[in-house]
């Protein structure tokens, strides 16, 4: 037989179901698992608990609900023949405590369905950043989560600090990768695009045995935000092996100015003179500020407007000639030159006749 045929799994192949014939004597020891649930799930669990007991009863597993302690417990019985049934029952009560509805939870009892509870609370330090990234996983009106469910064939429930996923093993692997990448600040749309391409490539039987790296998109991370430069830049001074000069003390300053050798009376007199000089300066400044209000503002020089010359030279002779010409002309009459030309043309016509 060819090695390639041994390694491939035929399409539509399923592992045969585990029956009582595989383990006729049952289990030697009793196993049990318990989990706590929050107070707000109590009303829902009360309603659906008969359905839970009925579903687990088919696997011969007992389920008890303790409302006082707020816990759910599952235990095997003498009739239990499937050793993995208690693990499925444990996952079932865990998902119920994580706000997953029973309509989805009972699928965990199937052989080809598993669950994964991803803890995302400790992946991000800041609470605000965590809420933003968790919201990014949901998308606008839950569209991103719905697209992820369709591509992975898994039911995904985002609740508090955990993400609960329920579906086939291959889908759970993809869901975990997308969730962890989202919490690491990689947008889920990139992973969704990759999953869509993989889905199309898996339909082609020729490409199944080939590498898909050349078809998958490669996304580079870009830091668009530039680092803010500080207002005060600390520039390092050049290194010198010699220590800085020692600052002068008050005694050194007095020695330099000669005050050190003065007597106490002279020192006090000098201090009083300095105080009086400062007071006189302050009084002078205040007086100047008060006097500013009494100083009149500088007036702008008055600009003399030039009177428009109304006197115009009127040419009386020109006006008289215009009036004469206007009297001679009738309204709509032709000018004299045109009249003469017209008369000459009429005479020529008469002579030809």
Short mmCIF file of N, CA, C and O in Angstrom, two decimals, residues 265-315:
data_model
loop_
_atom_site.label_atom_id
_atom_site.label_comp_id
_atom_site.label_asym_id
_atom_site.label_seq_id
_atom_site.Cartn_x
_atom_site.Cartn_y
_atom_site.Cartn_z
N UNK A 265 26.43 97.65 64.15
CA UNK A 265 25.66 98.88 63.90
C UNK A 265 25.72 99.27 62.44
O UNK A 265 24.71 99.65 61.83
N UNK A 266 26.92 99.17 61.88
CA UNK A 266 27.08 99.56 60.46
C UNK A 266 26.29 98.61 59.55
O UNK A 266 25.70 99.04 58.55
N UNK A 267 26.28 97.34 59.91
CA UNK A 267 25.54 96.36 59.09
C UNK A 267 24.04 96.65 59.13
O UNK A 267 23.36 96.65 58.10
N UNK A 268 23.53 96.94 60.35
CA UNK A 268 22.11 97.24 60.49
C UNK A 268 21.73 98.51 59.75
O UNK A 268 20.68 98.59 59.10
N UNK A 269 22.64 99.53 59.85
CA UNK A 269 22.38 100.80 59.16
C UNK A 269 22.33 100.57 57.64
O UNK A 269 21.49 101.12 56.94
N UNK A 270 23.22 99.73 57.16
CA UNK A 270 23.26 99.45 55.71
C UNK A 270 21.99 98.73 55.27
O UNK A 270 21.42 99.03 54.21
N UNK A 271 21.52 97.76 56.10
CA UNK A 271 20.30 97.03 55.78
C UNK A 271 19.09 97.96 55.74
O UNK A 271 18.24 97.85 54.84
N UNK A 272 19.04 98.90 56.72
CA UNK A 272 17.93 99.87 56.76
C UNK A 272 17.94 100.75 55.53
O UNK A 272 16.90 101.05 54.94
N UNK A 273 19.15 101.19 55.10
CA UNK A 273 19.28 102.03 53.91
C UNK A 273 18.81 101.28 52.65
O UNK A 273 18.13 101.85 51.80
N UNK A 274 19.17 100.01 52.57
CA UNK A 274 18.74 99.20 51.41
C UNK A 274 17.21 99.04 51.39
O UNK A 274 16.59 99.14 50.32
N UNK A 275 16.63 98.82 52.58
CA UNK A 275 15.17 98.66 52.65
C UNK A 275 14.48 99.97 52.26
O UNK A 275 13.50 99.95 51.51
N UNK A 276 15.02 101.10 52.74
CA UNK A 276 14.43 102.41 52.41
C UNK A 276 14.54 102.70 50.91
O UNK A 276 13.62 103.27 50.31
N UNK A 277 15.68 102.33 50.33
CA UNK A 277 15.88 102.54 48.89
C UNK A 277 14.86 101.72 48.08
O UNK A 277 14.27 102.21 47.10
N UNK A 278 14.61 100.49 48.49
CA UNK A 278 13.63 99.63 47.81
C UNK A 278 12.23 100.21 47.95
O UNK A 278 11.43 100.22 46.98
N UNK A 279 11.92 100.71 49.17
CA UNK A 279 10.59 101.30 49.40
C UNK A 279 10.39 102.54 48.55
O UNK A 279 9.30 102.75 47.98
N UNK A 280 11.44 103.36 48.43
CA UNK A 280 11.35 104.59 47.62
C UNK A 280 11.11 104.24 46.15
O UNK A 280 10.31 104.90 45.47
N UNK A 281 11.79 103.20 45.66
CA UNK A 281 11.58 102.76 44.26
C UNK A 281 10.15 102.29 44.05
O UNK A 281 9.52 102.60 43.01
N UNK A 282 9.64 101.54 45.02
CA UNK A 282 8.28 101.02 44.90
C UNK A 282 7.26 102.16 44.90
O UNK A 282 6.31 102.15 44.11
N UNK A 283 7.47 103.16 45.78
CA UNK A 283 6.56 104.32 45.84
C UNK A 283 6.60 105.09 44.53
O UNK A 283 5.56 105.53 44.01
N UNK A 284 7.79 105.26 43.98
CA UNK A 284 7.96 106.00 42.72
C UNK A 284 7.22 105.28 41.58
O UNK A 284 6.55 105.90 40.75
N UNK A 285 7.36 103.93 41.54
CA UNK A 285 6.70 103.15 40.49
C UNK A 285 5.18 103.25 40.60
O UNK A 285 4.47 103.41 39.59
N UNK A 286 4.68 103.17 41.84
CA UNK A 286 3.23 103.28 42.04
C UNK A 286 2.71 104.64 41.62
O UNK A 286 1.65 104.76 41.00
N UNK A 287 3.46 105.69 41.95
CA UNK A 287 3.06 107.05 41.60
C UNK A 287 3.01 107.24 40.08
O UNK A 287 2.10 107.89 39.55
N UNK A 288 3.99 106.66 39.40
CA UNK A 288 4.02 106.75 37.93
C UNK A 288 2.80 106.06 37.31
O UNK A 288 2.22 106.56 36.33
N UNK A 289 2.42 104.89 37.87
CA UNK A 289 1.26 104.17 37.35
C UNK A 289 -0.03 104.96 37.57
O UNK A 289 -0.92 104.95 36.72
N UNK A 290 -0.10 105.64 38.74
CA UNK A 290 -1.30 106.46 39.01
C UNK A 290 -1.36 107.67 38.09
O UNK A 290 -2.45 108.06 37.63
N UNK A 291 -0.22 108.28 37.81
CA UNK A 291 -0.19 109.47 36.96
C UNK A 291 -0.51 109.17 35.49
O UNK A 291 -0.85 110.08 34.74
N UNK A 292 -0.39 107.89 35.11
CA UNK A 292 -0.68 107.53 33.72
C UNK A 292 -2.13 107.82 33.36
O UNK A 292 -2.45 108.16 32.21
N UNK A 293 -3.02 107.68 34.34
CA UNK A 293 -4.45 107.92 34.08
C UNK A 293 -4.73 109.39 33.78
O UNK A 293 -5.72 109.71 33.10
N UNK A 294 -3.86 110.32 34.26
CA UNK A 294 -4.08 111.76 34.07
C UNK A 294 -3.35 112.31 32.85
O UNK A 294 -3.52 113.48 32.53
N UNK A 295 -2.57 111.51 32.19
CA UNK A 295 -1.86 111.98 30.98
C UNK A 295 -2.82 111.90 29.80
O UNK A 295 -3.34 110.82 29.50
N UNK A 296 -3.10 113.03 29.14
CA UNK A 296 -4.07 112.99 28.02
C UNK A 296 -3.45 112.27 26.81
O UNK A 296 -2.24 112.33 26.57
N UNK A 297 -4.28 111.56 26.06
CA UNK A 297 -3.75 110.87 24.88
C UNK A 297 -3.39 111.85 23.77
O UNK A 297 -3.94 112.96 23.69
N UNK A 298 -2.48 111.45 22.93
CA UNK A 298 -2.05 112.31 21.82
C UNK A 298 -3.13 112.36 20.76
O UNK A 298 -3.62 111.33 20.29
N UNK A 299 -3.50 113.63 20.41
CA UNK A 299 -4.55 113.79 19.38
C UNK A 299 -3.95 113.66 17.99
O UNK A 299 -2.82 114.09 17.75
N UNK A 300 -4.75 113.10 17.13
CA UNK A 300 -4.30 112.96 15.74
C UNK A 300 -4.39 114.31 15.04
O UNK A 300 -5.33 115.06 15.27
N UNK A 301 -3.41 114.64 14.20
CA UNK A 301 -3.47 115.93 13.49
C UNK A 301 -4.65 115.98 12.52
O UNK A 301 -4.92 115.00 11.81
N UNK A 302 -5.33 117.13 12.54
CA UNK A 302 -6.50 117.29 11.67
C UNK A 302 -6.07 117.44 10.22
O UNK A 302 -5.22 118.25 9.89
N UNK A 303 -6.66 116.64 9.37
CA UNK A 303 -6.33 116.66 7.93
C UNK A 303 -7.34 117.54 7.23
O UNK A 303 -8.56 117.32 7.34
N UNK A 304 -6.85 118.57 6.52
CA UNK A 304 -7.73 119.50 5.79
C UNK A 304 -8.17 118.84 4.49
O UNK A 304 -7.35 118.43 3.68
N UNK A 305 -9.50 118.79 4.32
CA UNK A 305 -10.06 118.18 3.09
C UNK A 305 -10.07 119.22 1.99
O UNK A 305 -10.48 120.37 2.20
N UNK A 306 -9.63 118.81 0.85
CA UNK A 306 -9.60 119.72 -0.31
C UNK A 306 -10.99 119.83 -0.90
O UNK A 306 -11.64 118.82 -1.18
N UNK A 307 -11.43 121.08 -1.04
CA UNK A 307 -12.76 121.31 -1.62
C UNK A 307 -12.71 121.08 -3.12
O UNK A 307 -11.79 121.51 -3.81
N UNK A 308 -13.70 120.37 -3.56
CA UNK A 308 -13.77 120.07 -5.01
C UNK A 308 -14.07 121.36 -5.75
O UNK A 308 -14.95 122.14 -5.38
N UNK A 309 -13.31 121.58 -6.80
CA UNK A 309 -13.45 122.82 -7.59
C UNK A 309 -14.75 122.77 -8.36
O UNK A 309 -14.94 121.93 -9.24
N UNK A 310 -15.68 123.65 -7.97
CA UNK A 310 -17.01 123.67 -8.61
C UNK A 310 -17.01 124.53 -9.87
O UNK A 310 -17.89 124.41 -10.73
N UNK A 311 -16.02 125.40 -9.94
CA UNK A 311 -15.97 126.31 -11.10
C UNK A 311 -15.47 125.57 -12.33
O UNK A 311 -14.40 124.96 -12.30
N UNK A 312 -16.24 125.58 -13.35
CA UNK A 312 -15.88 124.95 -14.64
C UNK A 312 -16.08 125.97 -15.75
O UNK A 312 -17.02 126.76 -15.73
N UNK A 313 -15.14 125.91 -16.65
CA UNK A 313 -15.24 126.83 -17.80
C UNK A 313 -16.32 126.34 -18.75
O UNK A 313 -16.28 125.20 -19.21
N UNK A 314 -17.30 127.22 -18.99
CA UNK A 314 -18.43 126.85 -19.88
C UNK A 314 -18.22 127.54 -21.23
O UNK A 314 -18.07 128.76 -21.31
N UNK A 315 -18.22 126.75 -22.28
CA UNK A 315 -18.06 127.28 -23.66
C UNK A 315 -19.45 127.57 -24.21
O UNK A 315 -20.19 126.66 -24.61
#
